[in-house]
Coordinates of C-alpha atoms in Angstrom, one line a residue:
Chain W
M1 CA -6.0 18.1 27.5
S2 CA -5.0 18.6 31.1
L3 CA -5.4 16.4 34.1
D4 CA -7.0 17.4 37.4
L5 CA -3.8 18.1 39.4
G6 CA -5.4 16.5 42.5
E7 CA -5.0 13.1 40.7
A8 CA -1.8 13.8 38.8
K9 CA -0.1 10.6 38.1
T10 CA 3.6 10.0 37.9
V11 CA 5.3 8.5 34.8
A12 CA 8.8 7.1 34.4
F13 CA 9.8 7.6 30.8
I14 CA 12.8 5.7 29.6
G15 CA 14.2 6.4 26.1
L16 CA 14.0 10.0 24.8
G17 CA 15.0 9.6 21.2
N18 CA 13.2 10.9 18.1
M19 CA 10.0 9.1 19.1
G20 CA 10.2 9.0 22.9
A21 CA 11.0 12.7 23.4
P22 CA 7.8 14.1 21.9
M23 CA 5.7 11.4 23.5
A24 CA 7.2 12.2 27.0
E25 CA 6.6 15.8 26.4
H26 CA 2.9 15.3 25.6
L27 CA 2.5 13.6 28.9
F28 CA 4.4 16.3 30.8
R29 CA 2.4 19.1 29.2
A30 CA -0.9 17.3 30.0
G31 CA 0.0 17.3 33.7
Y32 CA 1.7 14.0 34.3
R33 CA 4.6 14.2 36.8
L34 CA 7.6 13.0 34.8
R35 CA 10.7 11.1 35.8
V36 CA 13.0 10.5 32.8
Y37 CA 16.0 8.4 32.1
A38 CA 18.0 8.4 28.9
R39 CA 21.3 6.7 28.1
R40 CA 22.6 9.9 26.4
P41 CA 22.3 12.7 29.0
E42 CA 22.0 15.4 26.3
T43 CA 18.6 14.0 25.3
A44 CA 17.4 14.3 28.9
A45 CA 18.6 17.9 29.3
P46 CA 15.6 19.6 27.7
F47 CA 13.4 17.7 30.1
A48 CA 15.3 19.1 33.1
E49 CA 14.6 22.6 31.7
L50 CA 10.9 21.8 31.3
G51 CA 10.8 20.8 35.0
A52 CA 10.8 17.0 34.7
T53 CA 12.9 15.0 37.1
V54 CA 16.0 13.6 35.4
V55 CA 17.5 10.5 37.1
A56 CA 20.6 8.4 36.6
S57 CA 19.0 4.9 36.1
P58 CA 15.8 3.2 35.0
A59 CA 15.5 1.9 38.6
A60 CA 15.5 5.5 40.0
A61 CA 13.0 6.6 37.3
A62 CA 10.6 3.8 38.3
R63 CA 10.5 4.7 42.0
E64 CA 7.0 5.6 43.2
V65 CA 5.4 6.0 39.7
D66 CA 2.1 4.8 38.3
F67 CA 3.5 4.0 34.9
V68 CA 6.8 3.0 33.4
C69 CA 6.9 3.9 29.7
V70 CA 9.7 2.4 27.6
M71 CA 10.7 3.7 24.1
V72 CA 14.1 2.4 23.3
T73 CA 15.0 0.7 20.0
N74 CA 16.1 -2.9 20.5
T75 CA 14.8 -5.9 22.3
S76 CA 18.1 -6.1 24.3
D77 CA 17.7 -2.5 25.3
V78 CA 14.1 -3.1 26.5
E79 CA 15.3 -6.0 28.5
A80 CA 18.2 -4.1 30.0
V81 CA 16.3 -1.0 31.1
L82 CA 13.5 -3.2 32.6
L83 CA 15.2 -6.3 33.9
G84 CA 19.0 -5.6 34.0
P85 CA 21.0 -4.2 36.9
G86 CA 19.6 -0.8 37.8
G87 CA 16.6 -1.7 35.6
A88 CA 13.1 -0.3 36.2
A89 CA 11.9 -3.6 37.7
E90 CA 14.3 -3.0 40.6
G91 CA 12.7 0.4 41.4
A92 CA 9.1 -0.1 40.6
A93 CA 6.5 -0.9 43.3
P94 CA 4.0 -3.8 42.8
G95 CA 1.0 -2.5 40.9
T96 CA 3.0 -0.3 38.6
L97 CA 2.0 -0.6 35.0
C98 CA 4.8 -1.0 32.5
I99 CA 4.0 0.2 28.9
V100 CA 6.5 -0.9 26.2
F101 CA 6.1 1.3 23.1
S102 CA 9.2 -0.3 21.4
T103 CA 8.8 -2.6 18.5
I104 CA 10.1 -6.0 19.7
S105 CA 9.0 -9.6 19.0
A106 CA 5.8 -10.9 20.5
I107 CA 7.8 -13.6 22.1
A108 CA 10.1 -11.2 23.8
A109 CA 7.1 -9.1 24.9
R110 CA 5.6 -12.2 26.6
K111 CA 8.9 -13.1 28.3
I112 CA 9.4 -9.6 29.7
A113 CA 5.7 -9.5 30.9
L114 CA 6.3 -12.8 32.8
A115 CA 9.5 -11.5 34.3
V116 CA 8.1 -8.2 35.6
A117 CA 4.9 -10.0 36.8
E118 CA 7.2 -11.8 39.3
K119 CA 7.6 -8.4 40.9
G120 CA 3.9 -7.6 40.7
I121 CA 4.3 -5.3 37.8
D122 CA 1.6 -5.2 35.2
F123 CA 2.6 -5.0 31.5
I124 CA 1.1 -4.0 28.2
D125 CA 2.9 -3.9 24.8
A126 CA 1.9 -0.8 22.9
P127 CA 4.0 -0.4 19.7
V128 CA 3.1 2.5 17.5
S129 CA 2.9 3.5 13.9
G130 CA 3.0 6.9 12.3
G131 CA 6.6 8.0 12.8
V132 CA 8.1 11.1 14.3
K133 CA 5.4 13.4 12.8
A134 CA 2.6 11.5 14.5
A135 CA 4.5 11.3 17.7
R136 CA 4.8 15.1 17.7
E137 CA 1.2 15.6 16.8
G138 CA -0.1 13.0 19.2
S139 CA -1.7 11.1 16.4
L140 CA 0.0 7.7 16.6
A141 CA -1.7 4.4 15.8
I142 CA -1.2 2.4 19.0
M143 CA -1.6 -1.4 18.9
V144 CA -2.1 -2.8 22.4
G145 CA -1.5 -6.3 23.8
G146 CA -2.4 -7.0 27.4
N147 CA -5.3 -7.5 29.7
P148 CA -8.2 -5.1 29.2
E149 CA -8.0 -3.7 32.8
A150 CA -4.4 -2.7 32.3
L151 CA -5.3 -1.1 29.0
E152 CA -8.2 0.9 30.6
K153 CA -5.7 2.1 33.3
A154 CA -3.3 3.2 30.5
R155 CA -6.0 4.7 28.2
P156 CA -6.0 8.3 29.5
L157 CA -2.2 8.4 29.0
L158 CA -2.3 6.6 25.6
E159 CA -5.0 9.0 24.4
L160 CA -2.5 11.9 24.7
L161 CA -0.2 10.1 22.3
G162 CA -2.5 8.6 19.7
K163 CA -5.9 8.8 18.0
A164 CA -6.3 5.2 17.1
I165 CA -5.8 2.9 20.2
T166 CA -6.7 -0.7 19.3
H167 CA -6.8 -3.5 21.8
V168 CA -5.6 -6.5 19.7
G169 CA -5.5 -9.3 22.3
P170 CA -3.3 -10.6 25.2
V171 CA 0.3 -9.5 25.9
G172 CA 2.3 -9.8 22.7
S173 CA -0.7 -9.1 20.4
G174 CA 0.3 -5.5 20.0
Q175 CA 3.7 -6.7 18.7
L176 CA 2.0 -9.2 16.4
A177 CA -0.1 -6.3 14.9
K178 CA 3.0 -4.1 14.6
A179 CA 4.9 -6.9 12.8
C180 CA 1.9 -7.1 10.4
N181 CA 2.0 -3.3 10.1
Q182 CA 5.7 -3.4 9.1
I183 CA 5.2 -6.3 6.7
V184 CA 2.4 -4.4 4.8
Q185 CA 4.2 -1.0 5.0
V186 CA 7.7 -2.0 3.9
V187 CA 6.6 -4.5 1.2
N188 CA 4.5 -1.6 -0.1
I189 CA 7.6 0.6 -0.1
Q190 CA 9.4 -2.0 -2.1
G191 CA 6.6 -2.1 -4.7
I192 CA 6.6 1.7 -4.9
A193 CA 10.4 1.6 -5.4
E194 CA 10.0 -1.0 -8.2
A195 CA 7.3 1.1 -9.9
M196 CA 9.4 4.2 -9.7
H197 CA 12.4 2.3 -11.1
F198 CA 10.3 0.8 -13.9
A199 CA 9.0 4.3 -14.7
R200 CA 12.3 5.9 -14.9
E201 CA 14.0 3.1 -16.9
N202 CA 11.1 3.5 -19.4
G203 CA 11.5 7.3 -19.7
G204 CA 8.4 8.1 -17.7
D205 CA 8.0 11.3 -15.6
P206 CA 7.8 10.1 -12.0
D207 CA 5.8 13.1 -10.7
K208 CA 3.2 12.7 -13.4
I209 CA 3.0 9.0 -12.8
L210 CA 2.6 9.5 -9.1
A211 CA -0.2 12.0 -9.7
A212 CA -1.9 9.5 -12.1
I213 CA -1.8 6.5 -9.8
A214 CA -2.4 8.1 -6.3
P215 CA -6.2 8.4 -6.9
G216 CA -6.6 4.7 -8.0
F217 CA -6.1 1.4 -6.3
A218 CA -2.3 2.0 -5.9
G219 CA -3.2 4.8 -3.3
S220 CA -1.7 4.5 0.2
R221 CA -0.1 6.4 3.0
M222 CA 3.3 5.1 1.9
L223 CA 2.7 6.2 -1.7
E224 CA 1.9 9.7 -0.5
M225 CA 5.0 9.7 1.7
M226 CA 7.6 7.7 -0.2
G227 CA 6.5 8.4 -3.8
P228 CA 7.5 12.1 -3.8
K229 CA 10.7 11.4 -2.0
M230 CA 11.7 8.8 -4.6
A231 CA 10.7 11.1 -7.4
K232 CA 12.8 14.0 -6.0
R233 CA 15.5 11.5 -5.0
D234 CA 15.4 12.9 -1.5
F235 CA 16.5 9.9 0.6
S236 CA 16.9 11.8 3.9
A237 CA 14.9 10.2 6.8
G238 CA 11.9 10.4 7.2
I239 CA 11.8 6.9 8.5
E240 CA 15.3 5.5 9.2
A241 CA 15.7 2.4 7.1
R242 CA 17.8 0.7 9.9
L243 CA 14.6 0.6 12.0
H244 CA 12.7 -1.3 9.3
E245 CA 15.7 -3.5 8.8
K246 CA 15.6 -4.4 12.5
D247 CA 11.8 -5.0 12.4
F248 CA 12.2 -7.3 9.4
R249 CA 14.8 -9.3 11.1
I250 CA 12.3 -9.8 14.0
V251 CA 9.6 -10.9 11.5
K252 CA 12.0 -13.2 9.6
E253 CA 13.2 -14.8 12.8
I254 CA 9.7 -15.6 13.9
A255 CA 8.7 -16.8 10.5
D256 CA 11.8 -19.0 10.1
K257 CA 11.5 -20.5 13.5
S258 CA 7.9 -21.5 12.9
G259 CA 8.4 -22.3 9.2
I260 CA 5.9 -19.7 8.0
N261 CA 6.1 -19.0 4.2
L262 CA 6.7 -15.3 3.6
P263 CA 8.5 -14.9 0.3
A264 CA 8.0 -11.1 -0.1
V265 CA 9.2 -10.6 3.5
T266 CA 12.3 -12.7 2.7
L267 CA 13.0 -10.7 -0.4
V268 CA 12.5 -7.3 1.3
A269 CA 14.7 -8.4 4.2
R270 CA 17.4 -9.1 1.6
Q271 CA 17.0 -5.7 0.0
L272 CA 17.2 -4.0 3.4
G273 CA 20.3 -6.0 4.1
V274 CA 21.9 -4.6 0.9
L275 CA 20.7 -1.1 1.9
M276 CA 22.5 -1.5 5.3
E277 CA 25.7 -2.8 3.6
K278 CA 25.7 0.3 1.5
G279 CA 25.7 2.5 4.6
W280 CA 22.2 3.9 4.0
G281 CA 20.7 2.8 7.4
Y282 CA 20.2 6.3 8.7
D283 CA 18.6 7.4 5.4
D284 CA 15.0 6.9 4.6
T285 CA 13.5 3.6 3.6
S286 CA 12.8 5.1 0.2
S287 CA 16.5 4.2 -0.3
L288 CA 15.1 0.8 -1.4
L289 CA 15.0 2.5 -4.8
K290 CA 18.7 3.0 -4.7
V291 CA 19.2 -0.7 -3.9
L292 CA 17.4 -1.6 -7.1
E293 CA 19.6 0.8 -9.0
V294 CA 22.9 -0.6 -7.7
Q295 CA 21.7 -4.1 -8.4
Q296 CA 20.8 -3.1 -11.9
G297 CA 24.3 -1.8 -12.3
S298 CA 25.9 -5.0 -11.1
D299 CA 23.8 -7.1 -13.5
A300 CA 24.9 -5.0 -16.5
Chain K
M1 CA -24.1 15.9 -16.5
S2 CA -26.0 16.1 -19.9
L3 CA -24.8 17.4 -23.2
D4 CA -26.5 20.0 -25.3
L5 CA -28.2 17.8 -27.8
G6 CA -27.4 20.2 -30.6
E7 CA -23.8 19.1 -30.3
A8 CA -24.4 15.4 -29.4
K9 CA -21.4 13.4 -30.4
T10 CA -21.4 9.8 -31.5
V11 CA -19.3 7.2 -29.8
A12 CA -18.5 3.7 -30.9
F13 CA -18.0 1.5 -27.8
I14 CA -16.3 -1.8 -28.3
G15 CA -16.2 -4.3 -25.4
L16 CA -19.1 -4.4 -23.0
G17 CA -17.7 -6.5 -20.2
N18 CA -17.8 -5.8 -16.5
M19 CA -15.9 -2.5 -17.0
G20 CA -17.0 -1.5 -20.5
A21 CA -20.7 -1.9 -20.0
P22 CA -21.1 0.7 -17.1
M23 CA -18.7 3.0 -18.9
A24 CA -20.7 2.9 -22.1
E25 CA -23.9 3.4 -20.2
H26 CA -22.6 6.6 -18.5
L27 CA -21.9 8.0 -22.0
F28 CA -25.3 7.0 -23.3
R29 CA -27.1 8.5 -20.4
A30 CA -25.2 11.7 -20.7
G31 CA -26.5 12.2 -24.2
Y32 CA -23.8 10.6 -26.4
R33 CA -25.2 8.7 -29.4
L34 CA -23.9 5.2 -28.9
R35 CA -22.9 2.5 -31.4
V36 CA -21.8 -0.7 -29.6
Y37 CA -20.1 -3.9 -30.6
A38 CA -19.5 -6.8 -28.4
R39 CA -18.2 -10.3 -29.2
R40 CA -20.8 -11.9 -27.0
P41 CA -24.2 -10.6 -28.3
E42 CA -25.8 -11.1 -24.9
T43 CA -23.7 -8.3 -23.5
A44 CA -24.9 -5.9 -26.2
A45 CA -28.6 -6.8 -25.7
P46 CA -29.3 -4.4 -22.8
F47 CA -27.9 -1.6 -24.9
A48 CA -30.4 -2.3 -27.7
E49 CA -33.1 -2.0 -25.1
L50 CA -31.6 1.3 -23.9
G51 CA -31.8 2.6 -27.4
A52 CA -28.2 2.3 -28.5
T53 CA -27.3 1.0 -32.0
V54 CA -26.0 -2.5 -31.8
V55 CA -23.8 -3.5 -34.8
A56 CA -22.2 -6.6 -36.1
S57 CA -18.5 -5.5 -36.3
P58 CA -16.1 -2.9 -34.9
A59 CA -15.9 -1.5 -38.5
A60 CA -19.7 -0.9 -38.5
A61 CA -19.5 0.6 -35.0
A62 CA -16.8 3.1 -36.0
R63 CA -18.7 4.5 -39.0
E64 CA -19.4 8.2 -38.7
V65 CA -18.5 8.5 -35.1
D66 CA -16.5 11.1 -33.2
F67 CA -14.9 8.6 -30.8
V68 CA -14.0 5.0 -30.9
C69 CA -13.7 3.6 -27.3
V70 CA -12.1 0.3 -26.7
M71 CA -12.4 -1.8 -23.5
V72 CA -11.5 -5.3 -24.3
T73 CA -9.1 -7.4 -22.2
N74 CA -6.0 -8.5 -24.1
T75 CA -3.5 -6.8 -26.4
S76 CA -4.4 -9.2 -29.2
D77 CA -8.1 -8.3 -28.8
V78 CA -7.3 -4.6 -28.9
E79 CA -5.3 -5.1 -32.1
A80 CA -8.1 -7.3 -33.6
V81 CA -11.0 -4.9 -33.0
L82 CA -9.0 -1.9 -34.2
L83 CA -6.7 -3.2 -37.0
G84 CA -8.0 -6.7 -37.9
P85 CA -10.5 -7.5 -40.7
G86 CA -13.7 -5.8 -39.9
G87 CA -11.8 -3.7 -37.4
A88 CA -12.7 -0.1 -36.4
A89 CA -9.9 1.4 -38.5
E90 CA -11.7 0.1 -41.6
G91 CA -14.9 2.0 -40.6
A92 CA -13.6 5.1 -39.0
A93 CA -13.2 8.4 -40.9
P94 CA -10.0 10.4 -40.7
G95 CA -10.2 12.7 -37.7
T96 CA -11.9 10.1 -35.5
L97 CA -10.3 9.9 -32.0
C98 CA -9.6 6.4 -30.8
I99 CA -9.5 6.0 -26.9
V100 CA -8.1 2.7 -25.7
F101 CA -9.1 2.1 -22.0
S102 CA -7.7 -1.5 -22.0
T103 CA -4.5 -2.2 -20.1
I104 CA -1.9 -3.2 -22.6
S105 CA 1.9 -2.5 -22.9
A106 CA 3.1 0.9 -23.7
I107 CA 5.0 -0.6 -26.7
A108 CA 1.7 -2.1 -28.0
A109 CA -0.1 1.2 -27.5
R110 CA 2.6 3.1 -29.5
K111 CA 2.4 0.5 -32.3
I112 CA -1.4 0.7 -32.6
A113 CA -1.3 4.5 -32.5
L114 CA 1.1 4.5 -35.5
A115 CA -1.0 2.0 -37.4
V116 CA -4.3 3.9 -37.0
A117 CA -2.5 7.2 -37.7
E118 CA -1.9 5.9 -41.2
K119 CA -5.7 6.2 -41.6
G120 CA -5.7 9.7 -40.1
I121 CA -7.2 8.4 -36.8
D122 CA -6.0 10.0 -33.6
F123 CA -5.2 7.9 -30.6
I124 CA -4.9 8.2 -26.8
D125 CA -4.3 5.4 -24.3
A126 CA -6.4 5.9 -21.2
P127 CA -6.2 2.9 -18.9
V128 CA -8.1 3.1 -15.7
S129 CA -7.9 2.1 -12.1
G130 CA -10.7 1.6 -9.6
G131 CA -12.4 -1.6 -10.7
V132 CA -16.1 -2.3 -11.5
K133 CA -17.3 -0.2 -8.6
A134 CA -15.5 3.0 -9.8
A135 CA -16.7 2.2 -13.4
R136 CA -20.3 2.1 -12.1
E137 CA -19.8 5.3 -10.1
G138 CA -18.0 7.2 -12.8
S139 CA -15.1 7.6 -10.4
L140 CA -12.2 5.9 -12.2
A141 CA -8.7 7.1 -12.1
I142 CA -7.8 7.6 -15.8
M143 CA -4.1 7.8 -16.9
V144 CA -3.8 9.4 -20.3
G145 CA -1.0 9.1 -22.9
G146 CA -1.3 11.1 -26.1
N147 CA -1.1 14.6 -27.4
P148 CA -2.7 17.3 -25.3
E149 CA -5.1 18.4 -28.1
A150 CA -6.5 14.9 -28.4
L151 CA -6.9 14.7 -24.6
E152 CA -8.8 18.0 -24.6
K153 CA -11.1 16.7 -27.2
A154 CA -11.7 13.6 -25.2
R155 CA -12.0 15.3 -21.8
P156 CA -15.8 15.9 -21.7
L157 CA -16.3 12.2 -22.4
L158 CA -13.6 11.1 -19.9
E159 CA -15.1 13.3 -17.2
L160 CA -18.2 11.2 -17.3
L161 CA -16.2 8.2 -16.4
G162 CA -13.6 9.4 -13.9
K163 CA -12.8 12.0 -11.3
A164 CA -9.0 11.9 -11.7
I165 CA -7.9 12.4 -15.3
T166 CA -4.1 12.7 -15.5
H167 CA -2.2 13.5 -18.6
V168 CA 1.0 11.5 -18.1
G169 CA 2.8 12.2 -21.4
P170 CA 2.9 11.1 -25.1
V171 CA 1.1 7.9 -26.4
G172 CA 2.0 4.9 -24.2
S173 CA 2.5 7.0 -21.1
G174 CA -0.9 6.1 -19.8
Q175 CA 0.1 2.5 -20.1
L176 CA 3.3 3.2 -18.4
A177 CA 1.5 4.8 -15.4
K178 CA -1.0 1.9 -15.4
A179 CA 1.9 -0.6 -15.2
C180 CA 3.3 1.3 -12.2
N181 CA -0.2 1.3 -10.7
Q182 CA -0.4 -2.4 -11.0
I183 CA 3.1 -3.0 -9.6
V184 CA 2.3 -0.9 -6.5
Q185 CA -1.2 -2.4 -6.1
V186 CA -0.4 -6.0 -6.5
V187 CA 2.9 -6.0 -4.6
N188 CA 0.9 -4.3 -1.8
I189 CA -1.7 -7.1 -2.0
Q190 CA 1.1 -9.7 -1.6
G191 CA 2.4 -7.8 1.4
I192 CA -1.1 -7.8 2.9
A193 CA -1.5 -11.5 2.2
E194 CA 1.8 -12.2 4.0
A195 CA 0.8 -10.1 7.0
M196 CA -2.5 -11.9 7.3
H197 CA -0.8 -15.3 6.9
F198 CA 1.8 -14.3 9.6
A199 CA -1.0 -13.1 11.9
R200 CA -3.0 -16.3 11.6
E201 CA 0.0 -18.6 11.9
N202 CA 0.8 -16.8 15.2
G203 CA -2.7 -17.1 16.6
G204 CA -3.6 -13.4 16.0
D205 CA -7.1 -12.2 15.3
P206 CA -7.1 -10.9 11.7
D207 CA -10.0 -8.4 12.2
K208 CA -8.4 -6.8 15.2
I209 CA -5.0 -6.7 13.6
L210 CA -6.6 -5.0 10.5
A211 CA -8.3 -2.5 12.8
A212 CA -5.0 -1.8 14.5
I213 CA -2.9 -1.3 11.4
A214 CA -5.3 0.5 9.1
P215 CA -4.8 3.9 10.8
G216 CA -1.0 3.7 10.7
F217 CA 1.6 3.6 7.9
A218 CA 0.2 0.3 6.6
G219 CA -3.0 2.1 5.5
S220 CA -4.0 1.9 1.8
R221 CA -6.9 1.4 -0.5
M222 CA -5.9 -2.2 -1.0
L223 CA -5.7 -2.8 2.8
E224 CA -9.3 -1.5 3.1
M225 CA -10.5 -3.7 0.2
M226 CA -8.4 -6.9 0.5
G227 CA -7.7 -7.0 4.2
P228 CA -11.4 -7.7 5.2
K229 CA -11.8 -10.2 2.3
M230 CA -8.7 -12.1 3.5
A231 CA -9.9 -12.0 7.2
K232 CA -13.3 -13.4 6.2
R233 CA -11.7 -15.8 3.7
D234 CA -14.1 -14.4 1.0
F235 CA -12.1 -14.9 -2.2
S236 CA -14.9 -14.0 -4.6
A237 CA -14.0 -11.2 -7.1
G238 CA -13.8 -8.3 -6.5
I239 CA -10.9 -7.9 -8.9
E240 CA -10.4 -11.1 -10.9
A241 CA -6.8 -12.3 -10.3
R242 CA -6.4 -13.4 -14.0
L243 CA -6.4 -9.7 -14.9
H244 CA -3.6 -8.9 -12.5
E245 CA -1.8 -12.0 -13.8
K246 CA -2.1 -10.7 -17.3
D247 CA -0.9 -7.2 -16.3
F248 CA 2.1 -8.7 -14.5
R249 CA 3.0 -10.7 -17.5
I250 CA 3.1 -7.4 -19.5
V251 CA 5.3 -5.7 -16.9
K252 CA 7.6 -8.7 -16.6
E253 CA 8.0 -8.8 -20.4
I254 CA 9.0 -5.2 -20.6
A255 CA 11.3 -5.5 -17.6
D256 CA 13.0 -8.6 -18.9
K257 CA 13.4 -7.2 -22.4
S258 CA 15.1 -4.1 -21.1
G259 CA 16.9 -5.8 -18.2
I260 CA 15.2 -3.8 -15.5
N261 CA 15.7 -5.2 -12.0
L262 CA 12.3 -5.8 -10.4
P263 CA 12.6 -8.6 -7.8
A264 CA 9.2 -8.1 -6.1
V265 CA 7.5 -8.0 -9.4
T266 CA 9.2 -11.3 -10.4
L267 CA 8.2 -12.9 -7.1
V268 CA 4.5 -11.7 -7.4
A269 CA 4.3 -12.8 -11.0
R270 CA 5.4 -16.3 -9.8
Q271 CA 2.8 -16.3 -7.0
L272 CA 0.1 -15.2 -9.6
G273 CA 1.3 -18.0 -11.8
V274 CA 0.6 -20.5 -9.0
L275 CA -2.7 -18.9 -8.4
M276 CA -3.7 -19.5 -12.0
E277 CA -2.5 -23.1 -11.9
K278 CA -4.7 -23.7 -8.9
G279 CA -7.7 -22.5 -11.0
W280 CA -8.4 -19.3 -9.0
G281 CA -8.0 -16.8 -11.9
Y282 CA -11.7 -15.8 -11.7
D283 CA -11.5 -15.3 -8.0
D284 CA -10.2 -12.2 -6.3
T285 CA -6.5 -11.3 -6.1
S286 CA -6.9 -11.7 -2.3
S287 CA -6.4 -15.4 -3.3
L288 CA -2.7 -14.7 -3.0
L289 CA -3.2 -15.6 0.6
K290 CA -4.3 -19.1 -0.4
V291 CA -1.2 -19.4 -2.5
L292 CA 0.9 -18.8 0.6
E293 CA -1.1 -21.5 2.4
V294 CA -0.7 -24.1 -0.2
Q295 CA 3.0 -23.4 -0.5
Q296 CA 3.2 -23.6 3.3
G297 CA 1.6 -27.1 3.1
S298 CA 4.0 -28.3 0.4
D299 CA 7.0 -27.2 2.5
A300 CA 5.8 -29.2 5.5

């Protein structure tokens, strides 16, 4: 998909990690003019080679652009690159549309939207699901919160990155959907880990059991992805568990603040905590199986 | 699919409930001669009309048949209809193959297999997944434990009932796979319930959130089935929660006996226990959402 160069839009892309880099590249290859900023210069270098403009600050990236795209990991990073000194809000002109792809809390998303609105900058939250593979393929699921006009303005850009673009509601709603996505996904991974642990402890063949259960009601995207990894004991990421741990901290924080009863989330947050203590945060979330095994050992 | 009538085999089918009835009917319509027994005569009546032979005991059903199929709910029922007074083992000739579709523990399956073997009766455990819909469509996932020759003998019959027939291992392995299936499935339902609860408590639109997360890593058979039910607050079965509660008691019992660490199973077993206490056992397992809500209320 290539844009008419006569109307080529300019995008500032901030955050060129595992997810951000392939997303930014899709936009560049589709004809968007690209201004990139990354904290680590080495991640920006390939974009200089491509022909994108590499700049020294988010503020510089955001100068005279149509869109400011943000894909950094933590809430504090999102706030810093948008609202901090040298942040994009300093450089961006009124009417610029800021698209935050990062997974942060809905509350943080609303706060940031209000802060950039003071400079006349529009905002949508657009967290994604599908991991690095979907980012590379341009097949992310994108959950959008914001006003419909802003989404329509962003849609041609989003369509280069994802197949399923769903408008969930006002600003923050994308993050609410993403939180739900993470709850369902990681609780499912915990269940798969317990099934694999149960199978092995009972002398079952994990591969055959996976083959037997995948066509039934146990079937899921996570079973397809995580089941074989657990069966092979290949705990390399995949999806880095530290990201799920971060997301579960966000969910727990919101749930605790408002007194929402989420017992499985509480349990999985605890399991992810043990995973982090063990130093497996950069491994795959299938490592939740190893957490069960070390707990088993400590009970014995 | 119809059999050559010259080699029409005879099947005793014991248990004609929501699952057993459509399964038995598939066999009958494919040309198997059918002898049925059901505890409740009204469930057998339609089979008399079809032209099947309705008999007064499992022993009578099992006389001069090639296969004895069992689809009753509880372990005690399986034992009674096979090994009790008037049970199928009394009527069946040596060489008969007994196929237990019920979900029971792997340990119970092995015990029963040994008991019927004393009468020269072969045995496979063949628990299924896919619910009433798949039973009607003949699209069950069937997880088989037993020796490969017995499975090959049963395969033409099983192929009328399911698309995915997986040989998992020796007797009991089908049950082990089914236990894993239930762990993954019901822990997933719990996660979906928590996501829906979280969404609602945060003012989210459940339908839009489901639409947003289904195409991503949260996607599963259960999300497709249970998500819309929870969003509409339609808790009618579906899958009767009491069956999952029974299955989780089996899993918990095995896990506790052998000291296997399954924290999410323990949690979900507890939630299912509350569900039963509330009298929702004949409702759908999506009622796990209502359990969260009553717990929420009691915390407040």
